[in-house]
C-alpha cells in the first residue's frame, strides 16, 4: 500500500480472506478510476461491501453490485464485432 498499489493489495486481501482491510484501502485510495477498478474486483468476488463516504458512492456501489455487467459485456461484444453469428467462410477467408 505504501507504493500506491491498492488494487494488488485488495486482491491479496481477498485471496487471504482478510476483508477487514477493504475499508482502509478505499479511504487511502484517492484515484477515482482505481476505486472503480477495485469495485469491479469486489463485485467479481461477490463481496458484500458498501461504499458510504465517497462523492461517487452510488456509482461505486452499483459496480460492486454488478448492476451493469450485462451492458458492459454487450458493449465489449460490439467493440470486438462478435455480435453476429459468422459462417466458416467469414472466419477462414480463401484467397
PDB file of C-alpha atoms in Angstrom:
ATOM      1  CA  UNK A   1       0.000   0.000   0.000  1.00  0.00           C
ATOM      2  CA  UNK A   2       2.946   2.301   0.561  1.00  0.00           C
ATOM      3  CA  UNK A   3       3.633   2.316  -3.165  1.00  0.00           C
ATOM      4  CA  UNK A   4       0.038   3.050  -4.158  1.00  0.00           C
ATOM      5  CA  UNK A   5      -0.726  -0.492  -5.329  1.00  0.00           C
ATOM      6  CA  UNK A   6      -4.256  -0.509  -3.900  1.00  0.00           C
ATOM      7  CA  UNK A   7      -5.667  -2.936  -6.443  1.00  0.00           C
ATOM      8  CA  UNK A   8      -2.946  -5.502  -5.767  1.00  0.00           C
ATOM      9  CA  UNK A   9      -3.370  -5.030  -2.023  1.00  0.00           C
ATOM     10  CA  UNK A  10      -7.119  -5.600  -2.358  1.00  0.00           C
ATOM     11  CA  UNK A  11      -6.559  -8.696  -4.475  1.00  0.00           C
ATOM     12  CA  UNK A  12      -4.152 -10.089  -1.880  1.00  0.00           C
ATOM     13  CA  UNK A  13      -6.572  -9.308   0.941  1.00  0.00           C
ATOM     14  CA  UNK A  14      -9.398 -11.106  -0.858  1.00  0.00           C
ATOM     15  CA  UNK A  15      -7.213 -14.146  -1.518  1.00  0.00           C
ATOM     16  CA  UNK A  16      -6.169 -14.357   2.119  1.00  0.00           C
ATOM     17  CA  UNK A  17      -9.726 -13.790   3.363  1.00  0.00           C
ATOM     18  CA  UNK A  18      -8.845 -10.538   5.133  1.00  0.00           C
ATOM     19  CA  UNK A  19     -11.907  -8.458   4.246  1.00  0.00           C
ATOM     20  CA  UNK A  20     -11.420  -6.027   7.165  1.00  0.00           C
ATOM     21  CA  UNK A  21      -8.781  -4.198   5.106  1.00  0.00           C
ATOM     22  CA  UNK A  22     -11.230  -3.165   2.363  1.00  0.00           C
ATOM     23  CA  UNK A  23     -12.433  -0.018   4.128  1.00  0.00           C
ATOM     24  CA  UNK A  24      -8.888   1.150   4.832  1.00  0.00           C
ATOM     25  CA  UNK A  25      -7.872   0.657   1.211  1.00  0.00           C
ATOM     26  CA  UNK A  26     -10.832   2.695  -0.060  1.00  0.00           C
ATOM     27  CA  UNK A  27     -10.095   5.502   2.396  1.00  0.00           C
ATOM     28  CA  UNK A  28      -6.424   5.689   1.415  1.00  0.00           C
ATOM     29  CA  UNK A  29      -7.025   5.496  -2.333  1.00  0.00           C
ATOM     30  CA  UNK A  30      -7.619   8.895  -3.940  1.00  0.00           C
ATOM     31  CA  UNK A  31      -7.735   7.907  -7.614  1.00  0.00           C
ATOM     32  CA  UNK A  32     -11.392   7.593  -8.752  1.00  0.00           C
ATOM     33  CA  UNK A  33     -10.535   5.206 -11.600  1.00  0.00           C
ATOM     34  CA  UNK A  34      -8.641   2.927  -9.228  1.00  0.00           C
ATOM     35  CA  UNK A  35     -11.660   2.908  -6.909  1.00  0.00           C
ATOM     36  CA  UNK A  36     -13.885   1.852  -9.792  1.00  0.00           C
ATOM     37  CA  UNK A  37     -11.476  -0.940 -10.681  1.00  0.00           C
ATOM     38  CA  UNK A  38     -11.446  -2.064  -7.057  1.00  0.00           C
ATOM     39  CA  UNK A  39     -15.255  -2.073  -7.022  1.00  0.00           C
ATOM     40  CA  UNK A  40     -15.342  -4.257 -10.130  1.00  0.00           C
ATOM     41  CA  UNK A  41     -12.997  -6.696  -8.377  1.00  0.00           C
ATOM     42  CA  UNK A  42     -15.229  -6.745  -5.286  1.00  0.00           C
ATOM     43  CA  UNK A  43     -18.250  -7.387  -7.493  1.00  0.00           C
ATOM     44  CA  UNK A  44     -16.424 -10.197  -9.257  1.00  0.00           C
ATOM     45  CA  UNK A  45     -15.652 -11.811  -5.898  1.00  0.00           C
ATOM     46  CA  UNK A  46     -19.214 -11.115  -4.714  1.00  0.00           C
ATOM     47  CA  UNK A  47     -18.036  -9.361  -1.586  1.00  0.00           C
ATOM     48  CA  UNK A  48     -20.776  -7.630   0.367  1.00  0.00           C
ATOM     49  CA  UNK A  49     -19.279  -4.164   0.877  1.00  0.00           C
ATOM     50  CA  UNK A  50     -20.928  -0.760   0.654  1.00  0.00           C
ATOM     51  CA  UNK A  51     -19.089   2.488  -0.059  1.00  0.00           C
ATOM     52  CA  UNK A  52     -20.535   5.281   2.059  1.00  0.00           C
ATOM     53  CA  UNK A  53     -18.105   8.165   2.405  1.00  0.00           C
ATOM     54  CA  UNK A  54     -17.373   8.994  -1.215  1.00  0.00           C
ATOM     55  CA  UNK A  55     -18.707  11.533  -3.708  1.00  0.00           C
ATOM     56  CA  UNK A  56     -19.453   8.766  -6.214  1.00  0.00           C
ATOM     57  CA  UNK A  57     -20.789   6.272  -3.643  1.00  0.00           C
ATOM     58  CA  UNK A  58     -23.893   5.392  -5.688  1.00  0.00           C
ATOM     59  CA  UNK A  59     -21.901   4.601  -8.819  1.00  0.00           C
ATOM     60  CA  UNK A  60     -19.300   2.621  -6.870  1.00  0.00           C
ATOM     61  CA  UNK A  61     -21.984   0.587  -5.099  1.00  0.00           C
ATOM     62  CA  UNK A  62     -23.594  -0.191  -8.458  1.00  0.00           C
ATOM     63  CA  UNK A  63     -20.248  -1.517  -9.687  1.00  0.00           C
ATOM     64  CA  UNK A  64     -19.899  -3.703  -6.601  1.00  0.00           C
ATOM     65  CA  UNK A  65     -23.456  -4.956  -7.071  1.00  0.00           C
ATOM     66  CA  UNK A  66     -22.801  -5.918 -10.722  1.00  0.00           C
ATOM     67  CA  UNK A  67     -25.744  -3.802 -11.870  1.00  0.00           C
ATOM     68  CA  UNK A  68     -24.335  -3.002 -15.308  1.00  0.00           C
ATOM     69  CA  UNK A  69     -22.322  -6.159 -16.031  1.00  0.00           C
ATOM     70  CA  UNK A  70     -24.540  -7.405 -18.859  1.00  0.00           C
ATOM     71  CA  UNK A  71     -24.479  -3.976 -20.508  1.00  0.00           C
ATOM     72  CA  UNK A  72     -20.686  -3.929 -20.270  1.00  0.00           C
ATOM     73  CA  UNK A  73     -20.410  -7.384 -21.841  1.00  0.00           C
ATOM     74  CA  UNK A  74     -22.715  -6.353 -24.700  1.00  0.00           C
ATOM     75  CA  UNK A  75     -20.614  -3.232 -25.289  1.00  0.00           C
ATOM     76  CA  UNK A  76     -17.468  -5.360 -25.337  1.00  0.00           C
ATOM     77  CA  UNK A  77     -19.070  -7.770 -27.813  1.00  0.00           C
ATOM     78  CA  UNK A  78     -19.949  -4.837 -30.088  1.00  0.00           C
ATOM     79  CA  UNK A  79     -16.402  -3.483 -29.844  1.00  0.00           C
ATOM     80  CA  UNK A  80     -14.977  -6.903 -30.746  1.00  0.00           C
ATOM     81  CA  UNK A  81     -17.519  -7.337 -33.557  1.00  0.00           C
ATOM     82  CA  UNK A  82     -18.788 -10.696 -32.309  1.00  0.00           C
ATOM     83  CA  UNK A  83     -22.489  -9.835 -32.071  1.00  0.00           C
ATOM     84  CA  UNK A  84     -23.489 -11.538 -35.327  1.00  0.00           C
ATOM     85  CA  UNK A  85     -23.002 -15.219 -35.987  1.00  0.00           C
ATOM     86  CA  UNK A  86     -20.274 -15.880 -38.506  1.00  0.00           C
ATOM     87  CA  UNK A  87     -20.022 -18.638 -41.061  1.00  0.00           C
ATOM     88  CA  UNK A  88     -16.807 -20.598 -41.522  1.00  0.00           C
ATOM     89  CA  UNK A  89     -16.314 -18.728 -44.803  1.00  0.00           C
ATOM     90  CA  UNK A  90     -16.307 -15.425 -42.915  1.00  0.00           C
ATOM     91  CA  UNK A  91     -13.665 -16.675 -40.495  1.00  0.00           C
ATOM     92  CA  UNK A  92     -11.440 -18.602 -42.901  1.00  0.00           C
ATOM     93  CA  UNK A  93     -11.277 -16.409 -45.953  1.00  0.00           C
ATOM     94  CA  UNK A  94      -9.860 -18.112 -49.005  1.00  0.00           C
ATOM     95  CA  UNK A  95      -7.511 -16.213 -51.259  1.00  0.00           C
TER      96      UNK A  95
END
